[in-house]
Coordinates of C-alpha atoms in Angstrom, one line a residue:
M98 CA -49.4 19.9 8.9
N99 CA -50.6 16.5 7.5
T100 CA -51.5 13.4 9.6
K101 CA -47.9 11.5 8.8
N102 CA -46.0 14.3 9.7
L103 CA -48.2 14.9 13.0
F104 CA -47.7 11.4 13.6
I105 CA -44.2 11.5 13.8
L106 CA -44.2 15.1 15.9
I107 CA -46.2 13.1 18.6
S108 CA -43.9 9.7 18.5
L109 CA -40.8 11.6 18.5
C110 CA -42.1 13.9 21.8
L111 CA -43.5 10.7 23.5
G112 CA -40.2 9.0 22.6
C113 CA -39.0 11.1 25.1
I114 CA -40.8 11.0 28.0
L115 CA -41.7 6.8 27.9
P116 CA -39.8 3.8 27.0
M117 CA -39.6 2.1 23.8
Q118 CA -42.5 0.2 23.0
A119 CA -40.7 -2.4 21.2
Q120 CA -36.8 -4.0 20.6
K121 CA -36.0 -5.6 16.9
Q122 CA -32.9 -7.0 16.7
I123 CA -31.8 -7.9 12.6
S124 CA -28.6 -9.1 11.1
A125 CA -27.0 -6.4 8.0
K126 CA -25.7 -8.6 5.4
L127 CA -22.6 -6.8 3.6
T128 CA -23.0 -6.1 -0.4
D129 CA -20.5 -3.6 -1.8
A130 CA -17.0 -2.8 -0.8
T131 CA -15.1 0.2 -1.9
V132 CA -11.6 -0.8 -1.1
Y133 CA -9.0 2.6 -1.5
L134 CA -5.2 2.0 -1.5
R135 CA -5.4 2.4 2.4
G136 CA -9.3 2.0 3.9
A137 CA -12.8 0.7 2.3
A138 CA -16.3 2.4 2.5
L139 CA -18.3 -0.4 3.3
T140 CA -22.2 -0.7 2.3
H141 CA -24.9 -3.0 4.8
T142 CA -28.3 -3.5 4.2
A143 CA -31.0 -5.3 6.8
S144 CA -34.6 -5.8 6.1
A145 CA -37.3 -5.3 9.0
T146 CA -41.3 -5.2 9.6
L147 CA -41.9 -2.6 12.0
K148 CA -45.1 -2.0 13.8
S149 CA -46.6 1.8 14.0
G150 CA -45.0 3.6 16.8
S151 CA -41.8 4.4 18.6
Q152 CA -39.0 1.7 19.0
E153 CA -35.4 0.4 18.9
V154 CA -34.0 -1.3 16.2
I155 CA -31.1 -3.3 16.9
I156 CA -28.9 -4.2 14.0
D157 CA -25.7 -6.5 14.1
G158 CA -23.1 -8.0 11.7
L159 CA -21.1 -4.9 11.3
S160 CA -17.5 -4.2 11.6
P161 CA -16.2 -3.6 15.0
D162 CA -13.6 -1.1 13.9
I163 CA -15.3 2.0 12.0
E164 CA -14.6 6.1 12.0
I165 CA -17.9 6.3 14.1
N166 CA -18.6 10.0 12.5
S167 CA -18.2 8.6 8.9
L168 CA -21.4 6.8 10.0
K169 CA -24.8 7.1 7.9
V170 CA -27.8 5.0 8.1
K171 CA -31.0 5.6 5.9
A172 CA -34.6 4.0 5.7
N173 CA -37.7 4.5 3.5
G174 CA -41.0 4.9 5.5
V175 CA -38.9 5.5 8.7
L176 CA -37.4 8.1 10.9
I177 CA -34.3 7.9 12.4
S178 CA -34.0 10.0 15.2
A179 CA -30.8 8.3 17.3
T180 CA -27.8 6.3 16.4
E181 CA -25.5 4.4 18.8
F182 CA -22.7 2.3 17.8
S183 CA -20.8 -0.4 20.4
Q184 CA -18.8 -3.5 19.9
D185 CA -20.6 -6.3 21.8
Y186 CA -18.8 -8.7 23.2
L187 CA -21.7 -11.5 24.1
T188 CA -23.1 -12.4 20.9
P189 CA -21.1 -15.3 19.7
R190 CA -20.5 -15.3 16.2
E191 CA -20.8 -17.5 13.8
Q192 CA -18.3 -19.5 12.3
A193 CA -17.6 -19.5 8.4
A194 CA -18.8 -23.2 7.1
H195 CA -15.2 -24.3 6.3
I196 CA -14.1 -23.2 9.8
K197 CA -16.8 -24.8 11.2
K198 CA -15.4 -28.1 9.7
L199 CA -12.1 -28.0 10.3
Q200 CA -13.2 -27.2 14.0
D201 CA -15.0 -30.4 14.2
S202 CA -12.1 -32.3 12.7
L203 CA -9.9 -30.5 15.2
D204 CA -12.4 -31.7 18.4
L205 CA -12.7 -35.5 16.9
Y206 CA -8.6 -35.7 16.5
Q207 CA -8.2 -34.2 19.8
E208 CA -10.6 -36.8 21.2
Q209 CA -9.3 -39.6 19.7
L210 CA -5.4 -38.1 21.0
K211 CA -6.3 -38.1 24.8
D212 CA -8.0 -41.6 24.2
V213 CA -4.9 -42.7 22.9
Q214 CA -2.5 -40.9 25.5
N215 CA -5.0 -42.7 28.1
E216 CA -4.1 -46.3 26.4
L217 CA -0.5 -45.4 26.8
A218 CA -0.7 -44.6 30.5
V219 CA -2.3 -47.5 31.0
H220 CA 0.2 -49.9 29.1
K221 CA 3.4 -48.0 30.9
Q222 CA 1.3 -49.2 34.4
L223 CA 0.7 -52.7 33.5
L224 CA 4.4 -53.0 32.2
K225 CA 5.4 -51.6 35.4
L226 CA 3.2 -54.0 37.4
V227 CA 4.5 -57.0 35.6
T228 CA 8.2 -56.2 36.4
D229 CA 7.6 -55.4 39.8
G230 CA 5.6 -58.4 40.5
T231 CA 8.6 -60.8 38.6
Q232 CA 11.1 -59.2 40.8
N233 CA 8.8 -60.2 43.7
N234 CA 8.5 -63.5 42.7
M235 CA 12.2 -64.2 42.4
S236 CA 13.4 -62.7 45.3
Q237 CA 11.3 -64.3 47.9
K238 CA 13.1 -64.1 51.4
D239 CA 12.2 -68.1 52.5
G240 CA 14.4 -69.5 50.0
T241 CA 11.6 -71.7 48.0
V242 CA 12.1 -70.1 44.9
T243 CA 12.9 -73.5 42.6
I244 CA 14.3 -73.4 39.3
A245 CA 11.0 -74.3 37.4
D246 CA 9.4 -71.2 39.5
I247 CA 12.2 -68.8 38.2
N248 CA 11.7 -70.5 34.6
A249 CA 7.9 -69.9 34.8
N250 CA 8.3 -66.5 35.8
M251 CA 10.9 -65.7 33.0
E252 CA 8.6 -66.8 30.6
L253 CA 5.7 -64.8 31.7
Y254 CA 8.0 -62.1 31.8
R255 CA 9.0 -62.1 28.3
T256 CA 5.6 -62.7 26.9
K257 CA 3.5 -60.3 28.7
A258 CA 6.4 -57.8 28.5
A259 CA 7.2 -58.1 25.1
E260 CA 3.0 -57.3 24.1
L261 CA 2.8 -54.4 26.7
Q262 CA 6.1 -53.0 24.7
K263 CA 4.8 -53.2 21.2
S264 CA 1.1 -51.7 22.4
I265 CA 3.5 -48.6 24.2
D266 CA 5.5 -48.3 20.8
K267 CA 2.1 -48.8 18.7
D268 CA 0.8 -46.0 21.0
N269 CA 3.6 -43.3 21.0
K270 CA 3.4 -43.8 17.1
K271 CA -0.4 -42.9 16.9
I272 CA 0.3 -40.1 19.3
E273 CA 2.7 -38.6 17.4
K274 CA 0.8 -38.7 13.9
L275 CA -2.4 -37.6 15.8
K276 CA -0.5 -34.9 17.1
E277 CA 0.9 -33.9 13.4
T278 CA -2.9 -34.1 12.1
V279 CA -3.9 -31.8 15.4
N280 CA -0.9 -29.2 14.8
R281 CA -1.9 -28.8 10.8
L282 CA -5.8 -28.2 11.7
N283 CA -4.7 -25.7 13.9
N284 CA -2.5 -24.0 11.9
Q285 CA -5.3 -24.0 9.2
I286 CA -7.9 -22.6 11.3
N287 CA -5.1 -19.8 12.8
Q288 CA -4.4 -18.5 9.1
D289 CA -8.2 -18.9 8.1
E290 CA -9.8 -17.9 11.0
T291 CA -11.4 -13.9 10.5
E292 CA -9.1 -11.6 12.2
N293 CA -11.0 -9.9 15.7
S294 CA -13.9 -12.9 15.2
Q295 CA -14.8 -12.1 18.8
L296 CA -16.0 -9.0 18.6
N297 CA -19.2 -7.9 16.4
G298 CA -19.9 -4.5 15.6
M299 CA -23.4 -3.5 16.7
L300 CA -25.6 -0.5 15.8
R301 CA -28.9 0.3 18.1
L302 CA -31.7 3.1 16.3
S303 CA -34.3 5.1 18.1
V304 CA -36.8 4.9 15.5
S305 CA -40.7 5.9 14.7
V306 CA -42.6 4.4 12.4
P307 CA -45.8 6.3 11.4
E308 CA -47.8 2.8 10.2
N309 CA -47.2 -0.7 9.9
T310 CA -44.4 -0.8 7.1
T311 CA -41.2 -3.2 5.8
T312 CA -38.2 -1.8 5.2
T313 CA -34.4 -1.5 4.0
F314 CA -32.1 -0.4 6.1
T315 CA -28.7 1.0 4.2
I316 CA -25.2 1.4 6.7
T317 CA -22.5 2.7 5.0
Y318 CA -19.4 3.7 6.8
F319 CA -15.7 4.0 6.6
T320 CA -12.9 1.3 8.1
N321 CA -8.3 1.8 8.3
Q322 CA -8.5 -2.2 7.9
A323 CA -8.5 -2.7 4.4
Q324 CA -6.2 -2.2 1.2
W325 CA -5.4 -3.6 -1.9
V326 CA -2.2 -2.8 -4.2
P327 CA -1.5 -2.7 -8.0
C328 CA 0.6 -5.4 -9.4
Y329 CA 0.9 -6.5 -12.8
D330 CA 1.9 -9.7 -15.2
I331 CA 3.6 -8.5 -18.4
N332 CA 3.6 -11.5 -21.1
I333 CA 5.5 -11.2 -24.0
P334 CA 5.0 -14.1 -26.4
S335 CA 7.6 -12.9 -29.1
M336 CA 9.7 -10.2 -30.2
D337 CA 7.4 -9.8 -33.1
K338 CA 3.9 -10.1 -31.1
S339 CA 2.3 -6.9 -28.9
I340 CA 2.7 -7.2 -25.3
T341 CA 0.2 -8.3 -23.1
L342 CA 0.0 -6.4 -19.8
Q343 CA -2.8 -8.0 -17.4
A344 CA -3.6 -5.4 -14.3
K345 CA -4.3 -6.9 -11.2
A346 CA -4.8 -6.1 -7.5
K347 CA -4.0 -7.7 -4.3
V348 CA -7.0 -7.2 -1.8
R349 CA -6.7 -7.9 1.9
Q350 CA -8.9 -6.9 5.2
L351 CA -9.0 -7.3 8.6
T352 CA -12.6 -5.7 9.6
G353 CA -13.6 -8.5 11.2
L354 CA -16.2 -10.1 8.7
D355 CA -15.8 -12.4 6.1
W356 CA -16.5 -11.1 2.5
N357 CA -19.0 -12.8 1.1
N358 CA -20.3 -12.2 -2.5
V359 CA -19.7 -8.7 -2.3
K360 CA -19.6 -6.2 -5.3
L361 CA -16.4 -4.6 -5.2
T362 CA -14.7 -1.3 -6.3
L363 CA -11.3 -0.3 -6.2
S364 CA -10.1 3.3 -5.8
N365 CA -6.6 4.5 -6.1
A366 CA -8.0 7.7 -4.2
T367 CA -6.0 7.8 -0.6
P368 CA -9.0 9.7 1.8
N369 CA -7.1 12.5 3.1
R370 CA -6.6 13.1 7.0
S371 CA -6.6 16.6 5.9
T372 CA -8.5 18.3 3.0
V373 CA -7.4 22.1 3.4
A374 CA -4.3 23.2 1.7
P375 CA -1.6 24.4 3.7
V376 CA -1.2 28.2 2.8
F377 CA 1.4 30.8 4.5
K378 CA 0.7 33.1 7.6
T379 CA 2.9 36.5 9.0
W380 CA 5.6 34.9 10.8
F381 CA 5.8 37.2 14.0
L382 CA 8.5 36.6 16.4
R383 CA 8.0 36.1 19.7
F384 CA 9.5 34.8 23.0
Q385 CA 9.1 31.2 23.6
R386 CA 6.1 30.6 26.4
P387 CA 5.2 27.2 28.3
Q388 CA 2.5 25.6 26.1
P389 CA -0.2 24.0 28.2
Q390 CA -0.9 20.2 27.4
Y391 CA -4.2 18.9 26.6
N392 CA -5.4 15.7 24.8
N393 CA -6.9 16.7 21.5
S394 CA -7.8 13.4 20.1
F395 CA -11.1 14.3 19.5
A396 CA -10.8 17.1 17.4
K397 CA -8.3 14.6 15.2
G398 CA -10.6 11.7 15.2
Y399 CA -13.8 14.6 13.7
D400 CA -11.3 15.6 10.9
A401 CA -10.4 12.1 9.9
A402 CA -14.1 11.0 9.9
A403 CA -15.0 14.2 7.8
S404 CA -12.4 13.7 5.1
N405 CA -13.9 10.2 4.7
S406 CA -17.2 11.6 3.9
M407 CA -16.5 11.9 0.5
A408 CA -15.3 8.3 0.1
Y409 CA -18.2 6.2 1.4
A410 CA -20.3 9.2 -0.6
V411 CA -19.1 7.9 -3.8
A412 CA -19.0 4.2 -3.1
E413 CA -22.6 4.4 -2.3
E414 CA -23.7 6.4 -5.4
R415 CA -21.4 3.7 -7.4
S416 CA -22.9 0.7 -5.9
E417 CA -26.4 2.0 -7.1
S418 CA -25.3 2.4 -10.8
R419 CA -23.4 -0.9 -10.9
P420 CA -24.1 -3.0 -14.2
A421 CA -25.6 -6.3 -13.7
L422 CA -23.5 -9.3 -14.2
V423 CA -24.6 -10.8 -17.8
S424 CA -22.2 -13.7 -19.2
P425 CA -20.7 -13.3 -23.2
K426 CA -21.9 -15.8 -25.4
P427 CA -20.5 -19.4 -24.6
T428 CA -18.7 -19.4 -27.9
A429 CA -16.6 -16.4 -26.8
P430 CA -13.6 -16.4 -24.4
I431 CA -14.9 -15.1 -21.3
L432 CA -12.1 -12.4 -20.0
M433 CA -12.5 -10.0 -16.7
N434 CA -12.2 -7.2 -19.1
D435 CA -16.0 -8.2 -19.7
F436 CA -16.9 -7.2 -16.4
V437 CA -14.4 -4.3 -14.9
E438 CA -15.5 -1.0 -15.9
V439 CA -12.9 1.8 -15.2
E440 CA -13.8 5.0 -14.3
D441 CA -11.4 7.9 -14.9
Q442 CA -12.4 10.6 -12.4
D443 CA -11.2 14.2 -11.9
I444 CA -9.2 12.8 -8.5
Q445 CA -9.6 9.3 -8.4
V446 CA -9.4 6.3 -11.0
S447 CA -11.5 3.4 -10.1
F448 CA -12.4 -0.1 -11.3
A449 CA -15.8 -1.5 -11.0
I450 CA -16.5 -5.3 -10.5
S451 CA -19.6 -6.8 -11.9
V452 CA -18.2 -10.3 -10.2
P453 CA -19.1 -10.5 -6.5
Y454 CA -16.1 -11.8 -5.0
D455 CA -15.0 -13.4 -1.0
I456 CA -12.8 -11.6 0.5
P457 CA -11.7 -13.6 4.2
G458 CA -11.1 -11.4 7.1
N459 CA -7.8 -13.0 7.9
G460 CA -5.5 -10.6 6.0
K461 CA -4.7 -12.9 3.5
E462 CA -4.0 -11.2 0.0
K463 CA -6.9 -12.3 -2.9
L464 CA -5.5 -12.0 -6.0
I465 CA -7.8 -9.9 -8.5
D466 CA -7.7 -10.0 -12.4
L467 CA -8.5 -6.1 -13.6
K468 CA -7.9 -5.0 -17.2
S469 CA -5.6 -6.5 -19.8
Y470 CA -4.1 -4.4 -22.1
D471 CA -1.8 -4.6 -25.7
V472 CA 0.8 -2.4 -25.1
K473 CA 3.1 -1.3 -28.0
A474 CA 6.7 -1.9 -27.3
D475 CA 9.8 -1.7 -28.9
F476 CA 12.9 -4.5 -28.6
K477 CA 16.5 -4.0 -28.7
Y478 CA 19.7 -5.1 -26.9
Y479 CA 21.6 -2.8 -24.3
S480 CA 25.1 -3.3 -23.0
V481 CA 27.4 -1.2 -20.2
P482 CA 30.8 -3.3 -20.6
K483 CA 32.5 -1.1 -18.3
L484 CA 29.8 -2.4 -15.5
S485 CA 29.1 -6.2 -17.3
D486 CA 30.1 -8.1 -19.4
E487 CA 26.5 -9.4 -20.4
T488 CA 24.0 -7.9 -23.3
Y489 CA 20.5 -7.8 -22.6
L490 CA 17.5 -7.8 -24.1
V491 CA 15.1 -4.8 -23.1
A492 CA 11.9 -4.2 -24.3
T493 CA 10.6 -0.4 -24.3
L494 CA 6.9 0.3 -23.7
S495 CA 5.3 3.4 -24.9
D496 CA 1.5 4.9 -25.0
Y497 CA 1.2 3.7 -21.6
E498 CA -0.3 6.2 -20.4
K499 CA -4.1 6.2 -21.7
Y500 CA -4.4 3.0 -20.0
N501 CA -4.7 4.7 -16.5
L502 CA -2.0 2.5 -14.8
L503 CA -0.6 2.9 -11.5
P504 CA 2.5 2.3 -9.5
G505 CA 3.3 -1.3 -8.8
E506 CA 5.0 -4.4 -9.3
A507 CA 5.1 -6.6 -12.4
T508 CA 6.3 -9.9 -13.0
V509 CA 7.5 -10.3 -16.6
T510 CA 7.4 -13.8 -18.8
F511 CA 9.3 -13.7 -22.1
N512 CA 8.4 -16.5 -24.4
N513 CA 6.6 -18.8 -21.7
T514 CA 9.7 -18.4 -19.5
F515 CA 9.7 -16.1 -16.1
V516 CA 12.4 -13.4 -16.6
G517 CA 12.1 -11.7 -13.3
R518 CA 10.1 -9.0 -11.4
T519 CA 10.5 -5.0 -12.1
R520 CA 8.3 -1.9 -10.9
L521 CA 6.5 0.1 -12.7
R522 CA 6.2 4.1 -12.7
P523 CA 3.5 5.6 -14.7
N524 CA 4.3 8.7 -12.3
D525 CA 7.3 9.3 -13.2
T526 CA 8.2 12.1 -15.8
E527 CA 9.9 9.2 -18.6
S528 CA 7.1 9.2 -21.5
Q529 CA 8.5 5.3 -21.9
I530 CA 9.0 2.2 -19.3
T531 CA 11.7 0.2 -19.9
L532 CA 12.1 -3.8 -19.3
T533 CA 14.8 -5.7 -18.7
L534 CA 14.2 -9.3 -20.3
T535 CA 17.1 -11.6 -20.6
T536 CA 20.6 -11.7 -21.7
E537 CA 21.8 -12.3 -24.7
P538 CA 25.2 -14.5 -25.4
R539 CA 25.1 -14.2 -29.4
M540 CA 25.3 -10.3 -29.0
T541 CA 29.0 -10.4 -28.3
V542 CA 30.7 -7.3 -26.5
K543 CA 34.4 -6.9 -25.3
R544 CA 35.9 -3.6 -24.0
E545 CA 39.6 -3.5 -23.6
K546 CA 42.6 -0.9 -23.1
Q547 CA 44.5 0.2 -26.3
K548 CA 47.8 0.4 -24.7
D549 CA 49.5 1.8 -28.0
F550 CA 47.3 4.9 -27.2
C551 CA 47.5 4.9 -23.3
S552 CA 50.8 7.1 -21.5
T553 CA 51.6 8.9 -18.5
K554 CA 53.5 12.1 -19.0
H555 CA 55.3 14.4 -16.4
V556 CA 55.8 17.7 -17.2
G557 CA 56.9 20.5 -14.3
N558 CA 54.5 19.6 -11.3
S559 CA 52.2 18.0 -13.4
T560 CA 51.4 15.0 -14.7
T561 CA 49.1 13.9 -17.5
V562 CA 47.7 10.4 -18.1
T563 CA 45.8 9.4 -20.9
Q564 CA 43.8 6.4 -21.3
S565 CA 41.8 5.1 -24.2
Y566 CA 39.1 1.7 -24.7
L567 CA 38.3 -0.2 -27.6
I568 CA 35.1 -1.8 -27.7
T569 CA 34.3 -4.6 -30.2
V570 CA 30.5 -5.5 -31.2
K571 CA 29.7 -8.8 -33.0
N572 CA 26.1 -9.6 -34.0
N573 CA 26.3 -13.7 -34.0
L574 CA 22.6 -13.7 -34.8
N575 CA 20.6 -14.7 -37.9
R576 CA 18.5 -11.3 -38.1
A577 CA 19.4 -7.8 -37.7
A578 CA 19.2 -6.2 -34.3
K579 CA 18.9 -2.6 -32.4
L580 CA 21.9 -2.0 -29.8
T581 CA 22.4 0.4 -27.3
L582 CA 25.9 0.6 -26.4
K583 CA 26.8 3.0 -23.0
E584 CA 30.8 4.1 -22.1
Q585 CA 31.6 6.5 -19.5
Y586 CA 35.0 9.2 -19.2
P587 CA 35.4 11.1 -15.9
I588 CA 34.2 14.3 -14.9
S589 CA 36.2 16.7 -12.5
N590 CA 34.6 19.0 -9.5
D591 CA 38.1 19.2 -8.3
K592 CA 40.4 22.6 -9.7
D593 CA 43.0 20.6 -9.6
I594 CA 42.1 17.7 -11.8
E595 CA 41.6 18.9 -15.4
V596 CA 40.0 16.4 -17.7
K597 CA 40.6 17.4 -21.6
D598 CA 41.0 15.8 -25.1
V599 CA 37.7 13.5 -25.0
T600 CA 38.0 11.7 -28.1
I601 CA 34.7 9.5 -29.2
T602 CA 34.7 7.5 -32.0
P603 CA 32.0 7.1 -34.2
K604 CA 30.0 10.2 -33.2
A605 CA 27.9 9.2 -29.8
T606 CA 24.1 9.1 -30.6
Y607 CA 24.1 10.9 -27.1
D608 CA 26.8 12.5 -25.5
K609 CA 25.9 13.5 -21.9
S610 CA 29.2 15.8 -20.8
D611 CA 27.6 16.9 -17.5
I612 CA 27.8 13.1 -16.2
G613 CA 30.4 12.1 -18.7
V614 CA 28.3 9.2 -20.5
V615 CA 28.4 8.1 -24.0
T616 CA 25.7 6.5 -26.0
W617 CA 25.5 4.7 -29.3
D618 CA 22.2 3.5 -30.9
V619 CA 23.1 1.7 -33.5
E620 CA 21.5 -1.3 -35.9
L621 CA 24.2 -4.3 -36.5
Q622 CA 23.3 -6.7 -39.4
A623 CA 23.2 -10.4 -39.2
G624 CA 27.4 -11.2 -38.5
E625 CA 28.5 -7.8 -38.6
T626 CA 30.9 -6.3 -36.1
R627 CA 31.7 -2.7 -35.1
T628 CA 34.2 -0.8 -32.9
F629 CA 33.8 2.0 -30.8
T630 CA 36.4 4.2 -28.7
V631 CA 36.7 6.7 -25.9
T632 CA 40.2 8.5 -25.4
Y633 CA 40.4 11.1 -22.4
S634 CA 43.7 12.3 -20.7
V635 CA 43.7 13.4 -17.0
K636 CA 46.3 16.1 -16.1
H637 CA 46.7 16.7 -12.3
P638 CA 50.0 17.8 -9.8
S639 CA 52.5 15.2 -9.8
D640 CA 52.6 14.8 -6.0
R641 CA 49.3 13.7 -5.7
T642 CA 47.2 10.6 -6.5
I643 CA 43.7 9.8 -8.4
A644 CA 41.6 7.5 -7.4
W645 CA 40.2 6.1 -10.5

């Protein structure tokens, strides 16, 4: 056994029977955060200069809300023999600079408000004294009040009372304005202040140091108090240009810390509460017995923490390999694409961002740009005249699978005009994404019943109703355009109702007879008009009425 290992062994033995030789308190700095769709793995570092021997190191500045069993601490040249995590209610937390500035302003305005309220009380009291004094002077019991006395009192009251009332009105206006300012400052502080800012996560370590050393403690753990949500901006400049799809992330956290200058990684992984796939066991029938009641919260907590080990381990590894921030050449446009690295792993897709971020601990969303993509799109017009008189311009996105897109809301801009919101569902089985952009009145579609082809016939106990619809389409654009036109005919799931003689002209591109939907995909030249018809007959018992 070498000298160093012998010293550590002796230190451990002495630590069991002797009090700690020293206590060191240091603050941890949050450096990396891997945010999942729910939860986050945080990495802190804290440096300390330690003397040789057994001692206690206290590290504060951690989140007060963590998964205890996910906690990991390491440091070079130091033996960590025990750890204890707790919440510190006593040590005051330092306010953020902008919160402190707001609080100082609030204190100043509250002091001014108090001064003006005191002035108002004095002015009201003086007005009362002037009023009461004037009344006493003009109602003396000995009857010695002369006309001159009355005039003098009235003049005094008019002058003094007017001045005092004017001061009271000014005081009330000042108070109203000051209260508005105080309310605004309070609302701003309440909005910006970090949640759980009164709590402080604190870690106590029992360590043994072979020799005087300066080391850095690295602390990693998982917390549920963070999340990110994928979202997108879809910009369509014109129908003859490619679509730009900007992937974004809404990040929010309530960890009790303000994340300042932190390297972010966003992952679509969801640390599971159970990592064991279910399997069947033999199902034996038994008589029911009363089940004992017991508390299994500890076991649940252990399973939850154990399942998160992969999450913070991946975060720890990624934070060490993250590329440094290097700005592109000044002459080139600076895009987030240059600072976001997409990692497509077997079980997750992650976005490692080289630009450090500040994420407030008040739960407000921070919108972060990720990758942008040029996506191939096909434009066409779409009309369902039975349901709507409008014709819509739609864009169909294809080949989007290669971009590792996640489900999320998207805002759509067409020709610099906001046209609405949609939702990308790349996990669906559809091979394309269709976006509705705007309506187009120049592509006119008219649907009308052909009365000459409609009839109702009664034969015996049966009635046969024949319906026919004519759809007229005209392209009033100055260019050729693709159109998808849809119509519907009824389907029967009742043996007493028979749908027959369905006639579709011209032949449909798609005829889904199981749901009765007809689709024509056509291309219309500028100024071209076309007609489409759907005719069908419905036979049913004459003594029963169909709900059309």
